[in-house]
Amino acid sequence: MIVINTKIRDFLEESRYVILLIAYFLVLWVPIIFQSLHISDELSDISLVVLMFAILNFIRKAKFYNKITLVITFFIITGRSASVGTESDSVNIANWVAMLIYFSVFLTILLKQVWSAKSVNMNTILGAIAGYIQIGVIEFILFKICDALFDGKAFNTTVSIADIIYFSFVTLTTVGYGDITPVVDEARAFSVIFAMIGQFYMAILMALLVGKYQQEHSKQ
C-alpha cells in the first residue's frame, strides 16, 4: 500500500502541469458544450472543484501557499454549496470575489515558478500556457462579477456563464467578433486591459521562453 501511494504521489507530481491543463480545459469546455442542458451549471461547478484540486496538487510542496489555498478552497466550495437554490446576489458575488482572489494568488505562484525555472523544459512551456489560460479565467470572473453588479446589463445582451467565458477568451486573444460587446464603462475598461495583457503575454513571456527552450536544446 505504501509503495502504491508513493507511486501515485510521484505520478501526480510529475504530471502536475498536464493535470492542471486538463482541469483548465474542463472548466472552459464543460459550460460551452453542455450549455443547452439543464445540468450545465452543476457540471460547471464540478469542473471548478476539479480545477481547485488540480491547483492544490500543483502547489502541495509549497506548504505555506498550500495551507492558504486549502482554506480558500474550503470556503469557496462551502459557499457554492450554500448558495445552491438561492437567488442572493450578495452571496453569489462574494463567492466570485473569493474565486478571484484564489485564482489571482495561484497565477502569481504559477508565473513565479515558470519565470524562475533554471532551464526551460516542456513543463515550463506547459506552465506558461496554463498561466495564459489562468489570465482568461480571472478575466471571466471579473466580467461575471461586473455583470452581476449591473444586474445582467453589463453587455449588449443577456449572457450566460458560457457566453462570458467565450467573450473573455475572444477578448484576451484580441479576436473580437463583436457579437457580444460591453456597454458599461467598467466592462469596457476590463476588455481593453485584458486585450493588452494577452498581447504582451504572448509577445514577451511566451516568445522568451520558447526562444530560450530552442536555444538550450540546440546546444545538446
PDB file of C-alpha atoms in Angstrom, residues 41-142:
ATOM      1  CA  ASP A  41     -24.337  24.856 -14.049  1.00  0.00           C
ATOM      2  CA  GLU A  42     -23.901  21.689 -11.956  1.00  0.00           C
ATOM      3  CA  LEU A  43     -21.254  20.319 -14.325  1.00  0.00           C
ATOM      4  CA  SER A  44     -19.552  23.700 -14.308  1.00  0.00           C
ATOM      5  CA  ASP A  45     -19.335  23.600 -10.501  1.00  0.00           C
ATOM      6  CA  ILE A  46     -17.920  20.055 -10.600  1.00  0.00           C
ATOM      7  CA  SER A  47     -15.260  21.048 -13.144  1.00  0.00           C
ATOM      8  CA  LEU A  48     -14.388  24.053 -10.964  1.00  0.00           C
ATOM      9  CA  VAL A  49     -13.826  21.756  -7.972  1.00  0.00           C
ATOM     10  CA  VAL A  50     -11.620  19.534 -10.159  1.00  0.00           C
ATOM     11  CA  LEU A  51      -9.564  22.598 -11.106  1.00  0.00           C
ATOM     12  CA  MET A  52      -9.152  23.604  -7.473  1.00  0.00           C
ATOM     13  CA  PHE A  53      -7.823  20.179  -6.534  1.00  0.00           C
ATOM     14  CA  ALA A  54      -5.501  20.271  -9.557  1.00  0.00           C
ATOM     15  CA  ILE A  55      -4.176  23.573  -8.199  1.00  0.00           C
ATOM     16  CA  LEU A  56      -3.726  22.074  -4.733  1.00  0.00           C
ATOM     17  CA  ASN A  57      -1.821  19.186  -6.296  1.00  0.00           C
ATOM     18  CA  PHE A  58       0.336  21.662  -8.220  1.00  0.00           C
ATOM     19  CA  ILE A  59       1.446  23.593  -5.132  1.00  0.00           C
ATOM     20  CA  ARG A  60       1.310  20.847  -2.495  1.00  0.00           C
ATOM     21  CA  LYS A  61       5.086  21.079  -1.868  1.00  0.00           C
ATOM     22  CA  ALA A  62       4.788  24.787  -1.098  1.00  0.00           C
ATOM     23  CA  LYS A  63       3.391  24.280   2.409  1.00  0.00           C
ATOM     24  CA  PHE A  64       2.623  27.942   3.140  1.00  0.00           C
ATOM     25  CA  TYR A  65       0.692  28.541  -0.082  1.00  0.00           C
ATOM     26  CA  ASN A  66      -0.888  25.106   0.142  1.00  0.00           C
ATOM     27  CA  LYS A  67      -2.427  25.889   3.522  1.00  0.00           C
ATOM     28  CA  ILE A  68      -3.766  29.235   2.287  1.00  0.00           C
ATOM     29  CA  THR A  69      -5.268  27.791  -0.898  1.00  0.00           C
ATOM     30  CA  LEU A  70      -6.698  24.825   1.013  1.00  0.00           C
ATOM     31  CA  VAL A  71      -8.552  27.174   3.365  1.00  0.00           C
ATOM     32  CA  ILE A  72      -9.811  29.320   0.480  1.00  0.00           C
ATOM     33  CA  THR A  73     -10.849  26.183  -1.428  1.00  0.00           C
ATOM     34  CA  PHE A  74     -12.872  25.027   1.569  1.00  0.00           C
ATOM     35  CA  PHE A  75     -14.674  28.358   1.863  1.00  0.00           C
ATOM     36  CA  ILE A  76     -15.368  28.555  -1.876  1.00  0.00           C
ATOM     37  CA  ILE A  77     -16.790  25.034  -2.062  1.00  0.00           C
ATOM     38  CA  THR A  78     -18.810  25.629   1.101  1.00  0.00           C
ATOM     39  CA  GLY A  79     -20.079  28.949  -0.245  1.00  0.00           C
ATOM     40  CA  ARG A  80     -21.002  27.469  -3.619  1.00  0.00           C
ATOM     41  CA  SER A  81     -22.844  24.632  -1.880  1.00  0.00           C
ATOM     42  CA  ALA A  82     -24.674  27.041   0.427  1.00  0.00           C
ATOM     43  CA  SER A  83     -25.744  29.226  -2.492  1.00  0.00           C
ATOM     44  CA  VAL A  84     -27.352  26.365  -4.436  1.00  0.00           C
ATOM     45  CA  GLY A  85     -31.022  27.110  -4.859  1.00  0.00           C
ATOM     46  CA  THR A  86     -30.714  30.654  -3.553  1.00  0.00           C
ATOM     47  CA  GLU A  87     -31.075  33.874  -5.513  1.00  0.00           C
ATOM     48  CA  SER A  88     -28.990  36.053  -3.184  1.00  0.00           C
ATOM     49  CA  ASP A  89     -26.883  38.360  -5.342  1.00  0.00           C
ATOM     50  CA  SER A  90     -24.616  39.281  -2.437  1.00  0.00           C
ATOM     51  CA  VAL A  91     -23.810  35.619  -1.705  1.00  0.00           C
ATOM     52  CA  ASN A  92     -23.093  34.868  -5.363  1.00  0.00           C
ATOM     53  CA  ILE A  93     -20.902  37.964  -5.776  1.00  0.00           C
ATOM     54  CA  ALA A  94     -18.998  37.089  -2.571  1.00  0.00           C
ATOM     55  CA  ASN A  95     -18.321  33.604  -3.987  1.00  0.00           C
ATOM     56  CA  TRP A  96     -16.999  35.041  -7.242  1.00  0.00           C
ATOM     57  CA  VAL A  97     -14.814  37.546  -5.384  1.00  0.00           C
ATOM     58  CA  ALA A  98     -13.353  34.688  -3.303  1.00  0.00           C
ATOM     59  CA  MET A  99     -12.587  32.787  -6.503  1.00  0.00           C
ATOM     60  CA  LEU A 100     -11.000  35.905  -7.993  1.00  0.00           C
ATOM     61  CA  ILE A 101      -8.627  36.159  -5.015  1.00  0.00           C
ATOM     62  CA  TYR A 102      -7.941  32.415  -5.135  1.00  0.00           C
ATOM     63  CA  PHE A 103      -7.047  32.315  -8.827  1.00  0.00           C
ATOM     64  CA  SER A 104      -5.073  35.569  -8.666  1.00  0.00           C
ATOM     65  CA  VAL A 105      -2.889  34.148  -5.884  1.00  0.00           C
ATOM     66  CA  PHE A 106      -2.337  30.962  -7.860  1.00  0.00           C
ATOM     67  CA  LEU A 107      -1.474  32.894 -11.030  1.00  0.00           C
ATOM     68  CA  THR A 108       1.265  34.667  -9.070  1.00  0.00           C
ATOM     69  CA  ILE A 109       2.637  31.332  -7.820  1.00  0.00           C
ATOM     70  CA  LEU A 110       2.445  29.737 -11.261  1.00  0.00           C
ATOM     71  CA  LEU A 111       4.186  32.561 -13.131  1.00  0.00           C
ATOM     72  CA  LYS A 112       6.827  32.821 -10.411  1.00  0.00           C
ATOM     73  CA  GLN A 113       7.676  29.138 -10.892  1.00  0.00           C
ATOM     74  CA  VAL A 114       7.740  29.485 -14.676  1.00  0.00           C
ATOM     75  CA  TRP A 115       9.900  32.604 -14.673  1.00  0.00           C
ATOM     76  CA  SER A 116      12.349  31.346 -12.017  1.00  0.00           C
ATOM     77  CA  ALA A 117      12.922  27.978 -13.734  1.00  0.00           C
ATOM     78  CA  LYS A 118      16.657  27.316 -14.162  1.00  0.00           C
ATOM     79  CA  SER A 119      16.092  25.683 -17.542  1.00  0.00           C
ATOM     80  CA  VAL A 120      13.175  25.689 -19.938  1.00  0.00           C
ATOM     81  CA  ASN A 121      11.683  22.236 -20.454  1.00  0.00           C
ATOM     82  CA  MET A 122       8.303  21.032 -21.635  1.00  0.00           C
ATOM     83  CA  ASN A 123       6.784  21.503 -18.172  1.00  0.00           C
ATOM     84  CA  THR A 124       7.888  25.144 -18.187  1.00  0.00           C
ATOM     85  CA  ILE A 125       6.165  25.680 -21.544  1.00  0.00           C
ATOM     86  CA  LEU A 126       3.020  23.933 -20.265  1.00  0.00           C
ATOM     87  CA  GLY A 127       3.141  26.142 -17.165  1.00  0.00           C
ATOM     88  CA  ALA A 128       3.309  29.259 -19.336  1.00  0.00           C
ATOM     89  CA  ILE A 129       0.316  28.026 -21.347  1.00  0.00           C
ATOM     90  CA  ALA A 130      -1.548  27.343 -18.106  1.00  0.00           C
ATOM     91  CA  GLY A 131      -0.710  30.883 -16.967  1.00  0.00           C
ATOM     92  CA  TYR A 132      -2.238  32.310 -20.138  1.00  0.00           C
ATOM     93  CA  ILE A 133      -5.412  30.303 -19.609  1.00  0.00           C
ATOM     94  CA  GLN A 134      -5.444  31.356 -15.951  1.00  0.00           C
ATOM     95  CA  ILE A 135      -5.446  35.009 -17.015  1.00  0.00           C
ATOM     96  CA  GLY A 136      -8.508  34.234 -19.133  1.00  0.00           C
ATOM     97  CA  VAL A 137     -10.202  32.579 -16.142  1.00  0.00           C
ATOM     98  CA  ILE A 138      -9.515  35.650 -13.991  1.00  0.00           C
ATOM     99  CA  GLU A 139     -10.884  37.834 -16.778  1.00  0.00           C
ATOM    100  CA  PHE A 140     -14.013  35.678 -16.917  1.00  0.00           C
ATOM    101  CA  ILE A 141     -14.556  36.040 -13.159  1.00  0.00           C
ATOM    102  CA  LEU A 142     -14.152  39.823 -13.349  1.00  0.00           C
TER     103      LEU A 142
END
